[in-house]
Amino acid sequence: MSEMYGKGILKGLGVTLKRFWDTYWEDAIWLFRQVTRGERRYRSPEGIAHRASKNTRGIFTVQYPEEKLPVPEEFRFVPFLVYEEGPNGEKVMRCTSCGICSRVCPPQCIWIVRTTDPETGRPIPDPAEFYIDVDICMNCGLCAEFCPFDAIKMDHDYELASFGRSVYDKEKLAKPVAYYESIRPLNAARENAARAAKEAARFATSAKPEA
Amino acid sequence: MTAPAPVETLDLAARFPDWVTADARPGYSGWIVEKDKLPDFARALRDDLGYDYLSSVTGVDYLPEGKMEVVYHAYKTTGGPGVVFKVQVARQDPVEVPSLVSIYPGAEFQEREAWDLLGIKFTGHPDLRRILMWEDFAGHPLRKDWREPYFEEEFKPFKSRWPEGKFQMAEDKARLGDNLSFPAGFDPQKKTDFDPEKALYEALRQYQKTESGLETEHLLVNIGPHHPSTHGVFRVAVVLDGETVLSLKPVMGYLHRNHEKIGERNTFLMNMPYTDRLDYLTSMSNNFGYALAVEKLMGITPPERAEYIRVMMAELTRIANHVWAIGFLLNDLGAYFTPMLYAQEERELILDIFEAVSGSRMMCNYFRFGGVARDLPDGVLEKVRDLAFERLPRKVDELEALLADNEIIRSRGIGQGVLTAEDAIRYSAAGPLLRASGIPYDVRRAEPYSIYDRLEFDVACRPNGDIYDRMMIRFDEIRQSLRIIQQTVKQMPGGPIMAVKPAYQVRVPPGEAYGRVEGPKGELGFYIVSTGKSSPWRYHVRAPSFINLTAFGPMCVGQKIADLVAILGSIDIVLGECDR
Amino acid sequence: MDTNELNAPGYEIPPEVQGQVAITTLDRIYNWGRRASVWPMMFGLACCAIEMICTAASRFDLARFGMEIMRPSPRQSDLMIVSGTVTKKMVPIIVRLYNQMPEPKYVLAMGACASGGGPFKEGYNVVSGIDKFIPVDVYVPGCPPTPQALLNGLMKIQEKISGEHWRTSRWYQKGGDQAEIPIPILGPDLIDPRKVEEYSRRLAESEA
């Protein structure tokens, strides 16, 4: 190579040097912010948010498990079933075992047994058994997307490592509606509003003939 | 820069009356060529008509009609629509079709794949071995009458899941208690002396022996599939004379996940999350290509806002992929991890956007037929704006300052691993690999899809075709992508994001379609044949990583083994897409 | 590492030497050393490998756990992270790599595919979980698990290491070195040598 002066290498080293300097400069700025405004660089929501913003400089690491990168509302990990608290504190599943989720599931990892009335033999809208093989599930979210009853939703909890294979049954999958509303407030509000509107419309049409 | 060529009416049936007939099946297009005349036809197509780029070769098994069909898609590197031609043969063994490797060398791996998975024998192919499965494997799995051990039903959804969905693992149901099956009469206790490598080593030893200087012992070296610089489970078998590569065969299939077989059982929508796992670094682009192909069949176009969101996401994907590719190329060159870690920061910030939009960092599953899954959440457009206008331009400059003038990179890159323009076309190279060789061919310009005809950008192109140019062209493309993203942010219209009501069961009329996009690695195509049912009859992916590897062997022969790793890094492959 | 965790022997330490001596059990310091220096193998299979690389990279930084030294050679590594879909063509290589790892060795199945076959389970070239061939210590669900989920799984590995005792550990027992796992054969399909008799029996049964 004819132009082997090392100028390019020095230029590159300048970049690394700048980044090295940035680390300490950023810490100094945050020290100032901590003194004046009480904002901390590490182990604080504002610090984590800063490291995920366009202005992040210097140390980029989020120190899991002490700090956790917040997940956005749409984040999806494995599915769960939403239940509502009944008047006596019993769990009322939203799921009607209509089977749409098991039909739409791409790797076919959802197994549902429908309950039938022992006397009439007709189906009851409540799943007798509900299994999800988490070790097949691809977290695609199609089940939650197409569930007409808002009964199956994608979870935010990703800390699921275990010492054995995971097949989740109905007990393990069921989570209260309050939990759902806490992880996905905007979606839940939208769905509740839509359901209320539907309910109102049905009430209006059923009330009309009497009037 | 190439302008789209004027659409000419091409009547091949009139031009070659004895060889060619038009494909008159409803929903189909293109030309059916007489089997024996195929090489002559292809030569005329290439030399007289200018279709110099054979993009895709694949087979279709029409079991009910008792036919096998080989489908070819050829294009001009000057742009414009392509030509589809097919050869039909009876479906009894042996199914033989003349090979086109002598005319279009880019068909080499694709014909091997069609032989491996469909059992179509290409006569005259120089090295017709299995490519994704191993040599002793029983059967050709993509044939419609071949069933895997876990076979449950012809199409999804399976009846065993609901309403009597008693949970049972597939292995408990399978005949042998495992995911395997043996051909009739095979006794697993008797024969165990299989040698899957024999055919490979025989093919590898077929090289021109030079008679110059000292006679040295030639060395056979295997790199991978477990090797840090093969970018996944990829294997290269080489014969070396000292440090010089004499002969090279890529070995793949270590990540062959049966994407196409599963795809032909899935419903159309179910395939969408599977496409995420093709090239797992660029899931948004994969979604794009697949959505385009199915929308072509369905005859729908997404609304404006969805188009803008799609393009914005596809270009963000390109940036994320290219910074990754640059970082890992530098790893391969020995700049262990510093550039990669710098590049990774920008990729993480882009992944944050994907996560907010689609719910997952990597497996986005964001596109739907006729739009996108959900609208941009609040704050995302601002985040994209911040990145595209402020941070990324600055950071790309910084990364370039770190690398572009570095003497070591220049001396390792300039003039090494050259792929000439002619060879790049001959080997059907695509994407940055093709454009770094001086061919300004970009599907976004050559055959614009979505809203690319309205956006201002240049097709990045570099003249030399060496490792250095292949690195630098990625910087150029990132800058062009930033330009596109800036335009989409500025022009983002309001309105709906779906053209049709979201549905999990879509009606796709019978016919065939080939949707292609300019993915970050090159032309990504989806060939889909529908029979009007809920699942595709044939679902084939034209994977740029796979086809770009056709040129890998010729590029490496004569180079030093240390450069082999750098050349592979500069091609930028992802095994999920290569092996599918 | 919190010093309190190490320095809690259950004995009374006189106040004058507190902070100057540490009393601990052999198990505790042995496991502390081991779990803070687990070297994973640089071994990626599929999509999960990308998340594994992200875990090791700038944002999540595996070095905080003493795991940043990813060794490409199995001879130098303690932990195999099976990160991605295990195909039949790849199984013989994975088993060979596992055999080459020295004791004590751990295996983490990362993601759905490595744990139980994943979305590609039904495919003809896919193995239904790596635990069919080699023993797995920790399973991390997800497709792919996010880097934080993987870190959670790695902490589970550390938890497992903490619970071990040098007196009873397998690799200090006489003949405790595990026998090598026989390498599967690529015949007309993947043949596990340990199971050929079972295959023959099942074949005979299904024909009867």
Coordinates of C-alpha atoms in Angstrom, one line a residue, chain B residues 183-525:
Chain B
P183 CA -37.8 -45.8 4.5
A184 CA -39.6 -49.2 4.2
G185 CA -37.3 -52.1 5.0
F186 CA -34.6 -50.0 6.7
D187 CA -33.2 -51.6 9.9
P188 CA -31.6 -49.0 12.1
Q189 CA -29.6 -51.6 13.9
K190 CA -27.9 -52.9 10.9
K191 CA -26.5 -50.2 8.7
T192 CA -24.7 -47.4 10.4
D193 CA -21.7 -46.7 8.1
F194 CA -23.1 -43.6 6.4
D195 CA -20.6 -41.0 5.1
P196 CA -22.4 -37.7 4.5
E197 CA -19.2 -36.0 3.5
K198 CA -18.0 -38.3 0.7
A199 CA -19.7 -36.6 -2.2
L200 CA -18.7 -33.2 -0.9
Y201 CA -15.0 -34.0 -0.8
E202 CA -15.1 -35.6 -4.2
A203 CA -16.7 -32.5 -5.6
L204 CA -14.1 -30.3 -3.8
R205 CA -11.2 -32.1 -5.3
Q206 CA -12.3 -31.3 -8.9
Y207 CA -10.1 -28.3 -9.5
Q208 CA -7.6 -27.2 -12.0
K209 CA -4.2 -28.3 -10.8
T210 CA -1.6 -25.7 -11.7
E211 CA 1.9 -26.9 -12.5
S212 CA 4.1 -24.2 -11.4
G213 CA 7.0 -24.1 -9.0
L214 CA 7.4 -26.4 -6.1
E215 CA 5.0 -29.3 -5.7
T216 CA 3.3 -28.9 -2.4
E217 CA 0.8 -31.0 -0.6
H218 CA -2.7 -29.6 -0.8
L219 CA -4.6 -29.3 2.4
L220 CA -8.3 -29.8 3.0
V221 CA -9.6 -27.5 5.6
N222 CA -13.2 -27.3 7.0
I223 CA -14.3 -23.9 8.5
G224 CA -17.5 -24.1 10.4
P225 CA -20.3 -24.9 11.0
H226 CA -19.2 -23.9 14.4
H227 CA -16.8 -21.1 13.7
P228 CA -17.0 -17.5 15.0
S229 CA -16.6 -15.9 11.6
T230 CA -19.0 -17.9 9.5
H231 CA -21.9 -15.7 10.7
G232 CA -23.9 -18.6 12.0
V233 CA -24.0 -22.3 11.2
F234 CA -22.3 -22.0 7.8
R235 CA -19.5 -24.2 6.7
V236 CA -16.9 -23.7 4.1
A237 CA -14.8 -26.6 2.8
V238 CA -11.6 -25.5 1.1
V239 CA -8.5 -27.0 -0.5
L240 CA -5.4 -25.0 0.2
D241 CA -2.0 -24.8 -1.4
G242 CA -0.1 -23.1 1.4
E243 CA -2.4 -20.3 2.3
T244 CA -3.9 -19.9 -1.1
V245 CA -7.4 -21.2 -1.8
L246 CA -7.5 -23.6 -4.7
S247 CA -11.1 -24.9 -4.4
L248 CA -14.0 -24.0 -2.3
K249 CA -17.4 -25.4 -1.6
P250 CA -19.9 -23.7 0.7
V251 CA -21.9 -26.2 2.8
M252 CA -25.2 -25.1 4.1
G253 CA -28.4 -26.5 5.5
Y254 CA -27.4 -26.5 9.1
L255 CA -30.2 -24.2 9.7
H256 CA -32.7 -25.6 7.2
R257 CA -35.9 -25.2 9.1
N258 CA -38.3 -26.3 6.4
H259 CA -39.8 -22.8 6.0
E260 CA -41.3 -23.7 2.6
K261 CA -42.9 -27.0 3.6
I262 CA -44.4 -25.5 6.7
G263 CA -45.4 -22.4 4.7
E264 CA -47.4 -24.7 2.3
R265 CA -49.4 -26.0 5.3
N266 CA -49.9 -22.6 7.0
T267 CA -52.7 -20.3 6.0
F268 CA -51.6 -17.2 4.2
L269 CA -51.6 -15.0 7.3
M270 CA -49.8 -17.6 9.4
N271 CA -46.8 -17.3 7.1
M272 CA -46.3 -13.7 8.1
P273 CA -44.6 -14.3 11.5
Y274 CA -42.6 -17.1 9.8
T275 CA -41.2 -14.7 7.3
D276 CA -39.8 -12.7 10.3
R277 CA -37.5 -15.7 10.9
L278 CA -36.1 -15.8 7.4
D279 CA -33.5 -13.1 7.6
Y280 CA -33.9 -12.4 11.3
L281 CA -32.1 -9.1 11.1
T282 CA -34.5 -7.6 8.7
S283 CA -38.0 -8.9 9.5
M284 CA -39.8 -5.8 8.3
S285 CA -38.4 -6.2 4.8
N286 CA -39.4 -9.9 4.7
N287 CA -42.9 -8.9 5.8
F288 CA -42.9 -6.4 3.0
G289 CA -42.0 -8.8 0.3
Y290 CA -44.5 -11.4 1.4
A291 CA -47.3 -8.9 1.8
L292 CA -46.6 -7.6 -1.7
A293 CA -46.8 -11.0 -3.3
V294 CA -50.1 -11.9 -1.6
E295 CA -51.6 -8.5 -2.3
K296 CA -50.7 -8.9 -5.9
L297 CA -52.8 -12.1 -5.9
M298 CA -55.6 -10.6 -4.0
G299 CA -55.6 -7.4 -6.1
I300 CA -55.6 -4.9 -3.2
T301 CA -53.3 -2.0 -2.4
P302 CA -52.8 -0.6 1.0
P303 CA -53.9 3.0 1.9
E304 CA -51.4 5.9 1.7
R305 CA -50.5 6.0 5.4
A306 CA -49.8 2.3 5.5
E307 CA -47.5 2.6 2.5
Y308 CA -45.6 5.4 4.1
I309 CA -45.3 3.4 7.4
R310 CA -44.2 0.4 5.5
V311 CA -41.4 2.2 3.6
M312 CA -40.3 3.9 6.7
M313 CA -40.0 0.6 8.6
A314 CA -38.3 -1.1 5.7
E315 CA -35.6 1.6 5.4
L316 CA -35.0 1.6 9.2
T317 CA -34.5 -2.1 8.8
R318 CA -31.9 -1.5 6.1
I319 CA -30.0 0.9 8.4
A320 CA -30.1 -1.6 11.3
N321 CA -28.9 -4.4 9.0
H322 CA -26.1 -2.4 7.4
V323 CA -24.6 -1.1 10.7
W324 CA -24.7 -4.7 11.9
A325 CA -23.0 -5.9 8.6
I326 CA -20.3 -3.2 8.8
G327 CA -19.6 -4.1 12.5
F328 CA -19.3 -7.7 11.8
L329 CA -17.2 -7.2 8.7
L330 CA -14.8 -5.4 10.9
N331 CA -14.9 -8.2 13.4
D332 CA -13.9 -10.5 10.6
L333 CA -11.1 -8.2 9.6
G334 CA -9.7 -8.4 13.1
A335 CA -11.0 -5.1 14.6
Y336 CA -12.4 -7.2 17.4
F337 CA -15.7 -5.7 18.6
T338 CA -15.0 -2.0 19.0
P339 CA -16.7 -0.9 15.7
M340 CA -19.3 -3.6 16.3
L341 CA -20.2 -2.2 19.7
Y342 CA -20.4 1.3 18.3
A343 CA -22.7 0.2 15.5
Q344 CA -24.8 -1.9 17.9
E345 CA -25.9 1.2 19.8
E346 CA -27.6 2.7 16.8
R347 CA -29.2 -0.6 16.0
E348 CA -30.5 -0.9 19.5
L349 CA -32.1 2.5 19.1
I350 CA -33.8 1.4 15.9
L351 CA -34.9 -1.8 17.6
D352 CA -36.6 0.3 20.3
I353 CA -38.7 1.8 17.5
F354 CA -39.6 -1.6 16.2
E355 CA -40.5 -2.8 19.7
A356 CA -42.8 0.2 20.3
V357 CA -44.5 -0.2 16.9
S358 CA -44.8 -3.9 16.6
G359 CA -44.2 -5.3 20.0
S360 CA -41.0 -7.2 19.3
R361 CA -37.4 -6.2 18.8
M362 CA -36.6 -8.6 16.0
M363 CA -39.7 -10.6 15.0
C364 CA -41.9 -7.8 14.0
N365 CA -44.8 -9.5 12.3
Y366 CA -46.1 -6.0 11.6
F367 CA -47.5 -6.1 8.0
R368 CA -50.9 -7.4 7.1
F369 CA -52.4 -8.0 3.7
G370 CA -53.7 -4.5 2.8
G371 CA -51.9 -2.5 5.4
V372 CA -50.1 -2.8 8.7
A373 CA -51.2 -4.4 12.0
R374 CA -51.5 -1.2 14.0
D375 CA -51.0 2.5 13.7
L376 CA -47.9 4.1 15.0
P377 CA -48.2 4.6 18.7
D378 CA -47.8 8.1 20.1
G379 CA -44.3 9.4 20.2
V380 CA -42.9 7.0 17.6
L381 CA -42.9 9.4 14.8
E382 CA -41.0 11.9 16.9
K383 CA -38.5 9.2 17.8
V384 CA -38.0 8.3 14.1
R385 CA -37.6 12.0 13.4
D386 CA -35.0 12.4 16.1
L387 CA -33.0 9.5 14.8
A388 CA -33.3 10.2 11.1
F389 CA -32.7 14.0 11.2
E390 CA -30.3 14.3 14.1
R391 CA -28.6 11.2 15.5
L392 CA -28.1 8.8 12.7
P393 CA -26.5 11.2 10.2
R394 CA -24.0 12.2 12.8
K395 CA -23.3 8.7 13.9
V396 CA -22.9 7.4 10.4
D397 CA -20.3 10.1 9.8
E398 CA -18.6 9.1 13.0
L399 CA -18.5 5.5 12.0
E400 CA -17.2 6.3 8.6
A401 CA -14.5 8.5 10.2
L402 CA -13.5 5.6 12.3
L403 CA -13.2 3.2 9.4
A404 CA -13.1 4.6 6.0
D405 CA -9.5 5.9 6.0
N406 CA -8.0 3.3 8.2
E407 CA -4.9 2.0 6.4
I408 CA -5.4 -1.6 7.6
I409 CA -8.9 -1.7 6.3
R410 CA -7.9 -0.2 3.0
S411 CA -5.0 -2.6 2.5
R412 CA -7.1 -5.6 3.5
G413 CA -10.0 -4.4 1.4
I414 CA -8.9 -2.6 -1.7
G415 CA -8.4 -4.9 -4.6
Q416 CA -9.2 -8.0 -2.6
G417 CA -12.0 -10.4 -3.3
V418 CA -13.0 -8.7 -6.5
L419 CA -16.2 -9.5 -8.2
T420 CA -16.3 -8.0 -11.7
A421 CA -19.5 -6.5 -13.0
E422 CA -19.9 -9.3 -15.6
D423 CA -19.5 -12.0 -13.0
A424 CA -21.8 -10.3 -10.6
I425 CA -24.6 -10.4 -13.2
R426 CA -23.7 -13.9 -14.3
Y427 CA -23.9 -15.3 -10.7
S428 CA -27.2 -13.5 -10.1
A429 CA -25.6 -11.5 -7.2
A430 CA -28.0 -9.0 -5.7
G431 CA -28.1 -6.0 -3.4
P432 CA -25.0 -4.3 -2.2
L433 CA -22.9 -7.1 -3.6
L434 CA -24.1 -6.4 -7.1
R435 CA -24.1 -2.6 -6.8
A436 CA -20.6 -2.5 -5.3
S437 CA -19.5 -4.2 -8.6
G438 CA -20.7 -1.2 -10.6
I439 CA -24.2 -2.3 -11.6
P440 CA -26.7 0.2 -10.4
Y441 CA -29.5 -2.3 -10.2
D442 CA -32.0 -1.7 -7.4
V443 CA -35.5 -3.2 -7.4
R444 CA -36.8 0.0 -5.8
R445 CA -35.8 1.8 -9.1
A446 CA -35.8 -1.0 -11.6
E447 CA -39.3 -2.0 -10.9
P448 CA -40.7 0.4 -8.3
Y449 CA -43.1 -1.0 -5.7
S450 CA -45.1 0.7 -3.0
I451 CA -44.3 4.5 -3.1
Y452 CA -40.7 4.3 -4.1
D453 CA -41.5 5.9 -7.5
R454 CA -42.4 9.1 -5.6
L455 CA -39.5 9.3 -3.3
E456 CA -36.2 10.9 -4.0
F457 CA -33.1 8.8 -3.6
D458 CA -30.1 7.7 -5.5
V459 CA -29.1 4.1 -6.2
A460 CA -25.8 3.7 -4.4
C461 CA -23.1 2.3 -6.7
R462 CA -19.4 1.7 -6.4
P463 CA -17.1 0.7 -9.3
N464 CA -14.5 -1.7 -8.0
G465 CA -16.3 -4.7 -6.6
D466 CA -13.8 -5.4 -3.8
I467 CA -14.2 -5.8 -0.1
Y468 CA -13.6 -2.1 0.6
D469 CA -16.3 -1.0 -1.9
R470 CA -18.7 -3.5 -0.4
M471 CA -18.2 -1.9 3.0
M472 CA -18.4 1.6 1.7
I473 CA -21.5 1.0 -0.3
R474 CA -23.3 0.2 2.9
F475 CA -22.5 3.6 4.2
D476 CA -23.9 5.1 1.0
E477 CA -27.0 3.1 1.3
I478 CA -27.5 4.1 4.9
R479 CA -27.4 7.8 3.8
Q480 CA -29.9 7.1 1.0
S481 CA -32.2 5.3 3.4
L482 CA -32.0 8.3 5.8
R483 CA -33.1 10.5 2.9
I484 CA -36.1 8.3 2.3
I485 CA -37.0 8.1 6.0
Q486 CA -36.7 11.9 6.2
Q487 CA -39.2 12.2 3.3
T488 CA -41.6 9.8 4.8
V489 CA -41.5 11.5 8.1
K490 CA -42.2 14.9 6.4
Q491 CA -44.9 13.6 4.2
M492 CA -46.6 11.1 6.5
P493 CA -50.3 11.3 5.6
G494 CA -53.2 10.6 8.0
G495 CA -56.0 8.2 7.3
P496 CA -56.6 4.5 7.7
I497 CA -53.9 1.9 7.9
M498 CA -55.8 -1.0 6.4
A499 CA -57.5 -1.2 3.0
V500 CA -59.7 -4.1 4.1
K501 CA -61.2 -5.3 7.3
P502 CA -58.5 -7.2 9.3
A503 CA -59.3 -10.9 8.9
Y504 CA -57.4 -14.0 9.9
Q505 CA -58.7 -15.9 6.9
V506 CA -58.1 -14.1 3.6
R507 CA -59.5 -15.2 0.3
V508 CA -56.8 -15.5 -2.3
P509 CA -57.9 -16.2 -5.9
P510 CA -56.1 -19.0 -7.7
G511 CA -53.0 -18.0 -9.7
E512 CA -49.4 -17.3 -9.2
A513 CA -47.5 -14.2 -8.1
Y514 CA -44.0 -13.1 -7.6
G515 CA -43.5 -10.3 -5.2
R516 CA -40.0 -8.8 -4.8
V517 CA -38.5 -6.1 -2.7
E518 CA -35.0 -4.7 -2.4
G519 CA -34.1 -6.2 0.9
P520 CA -31.0 -5.0 2.7
K521 CA -29.2 -8.1 1.4
G522 CA -30.5 -7.9 -2.1
E523 CA -33.6 -8.9 -4.1
L524 CA -35.9 -10.8 -1.8
G525 CA -38.7 -12.5 -3.8

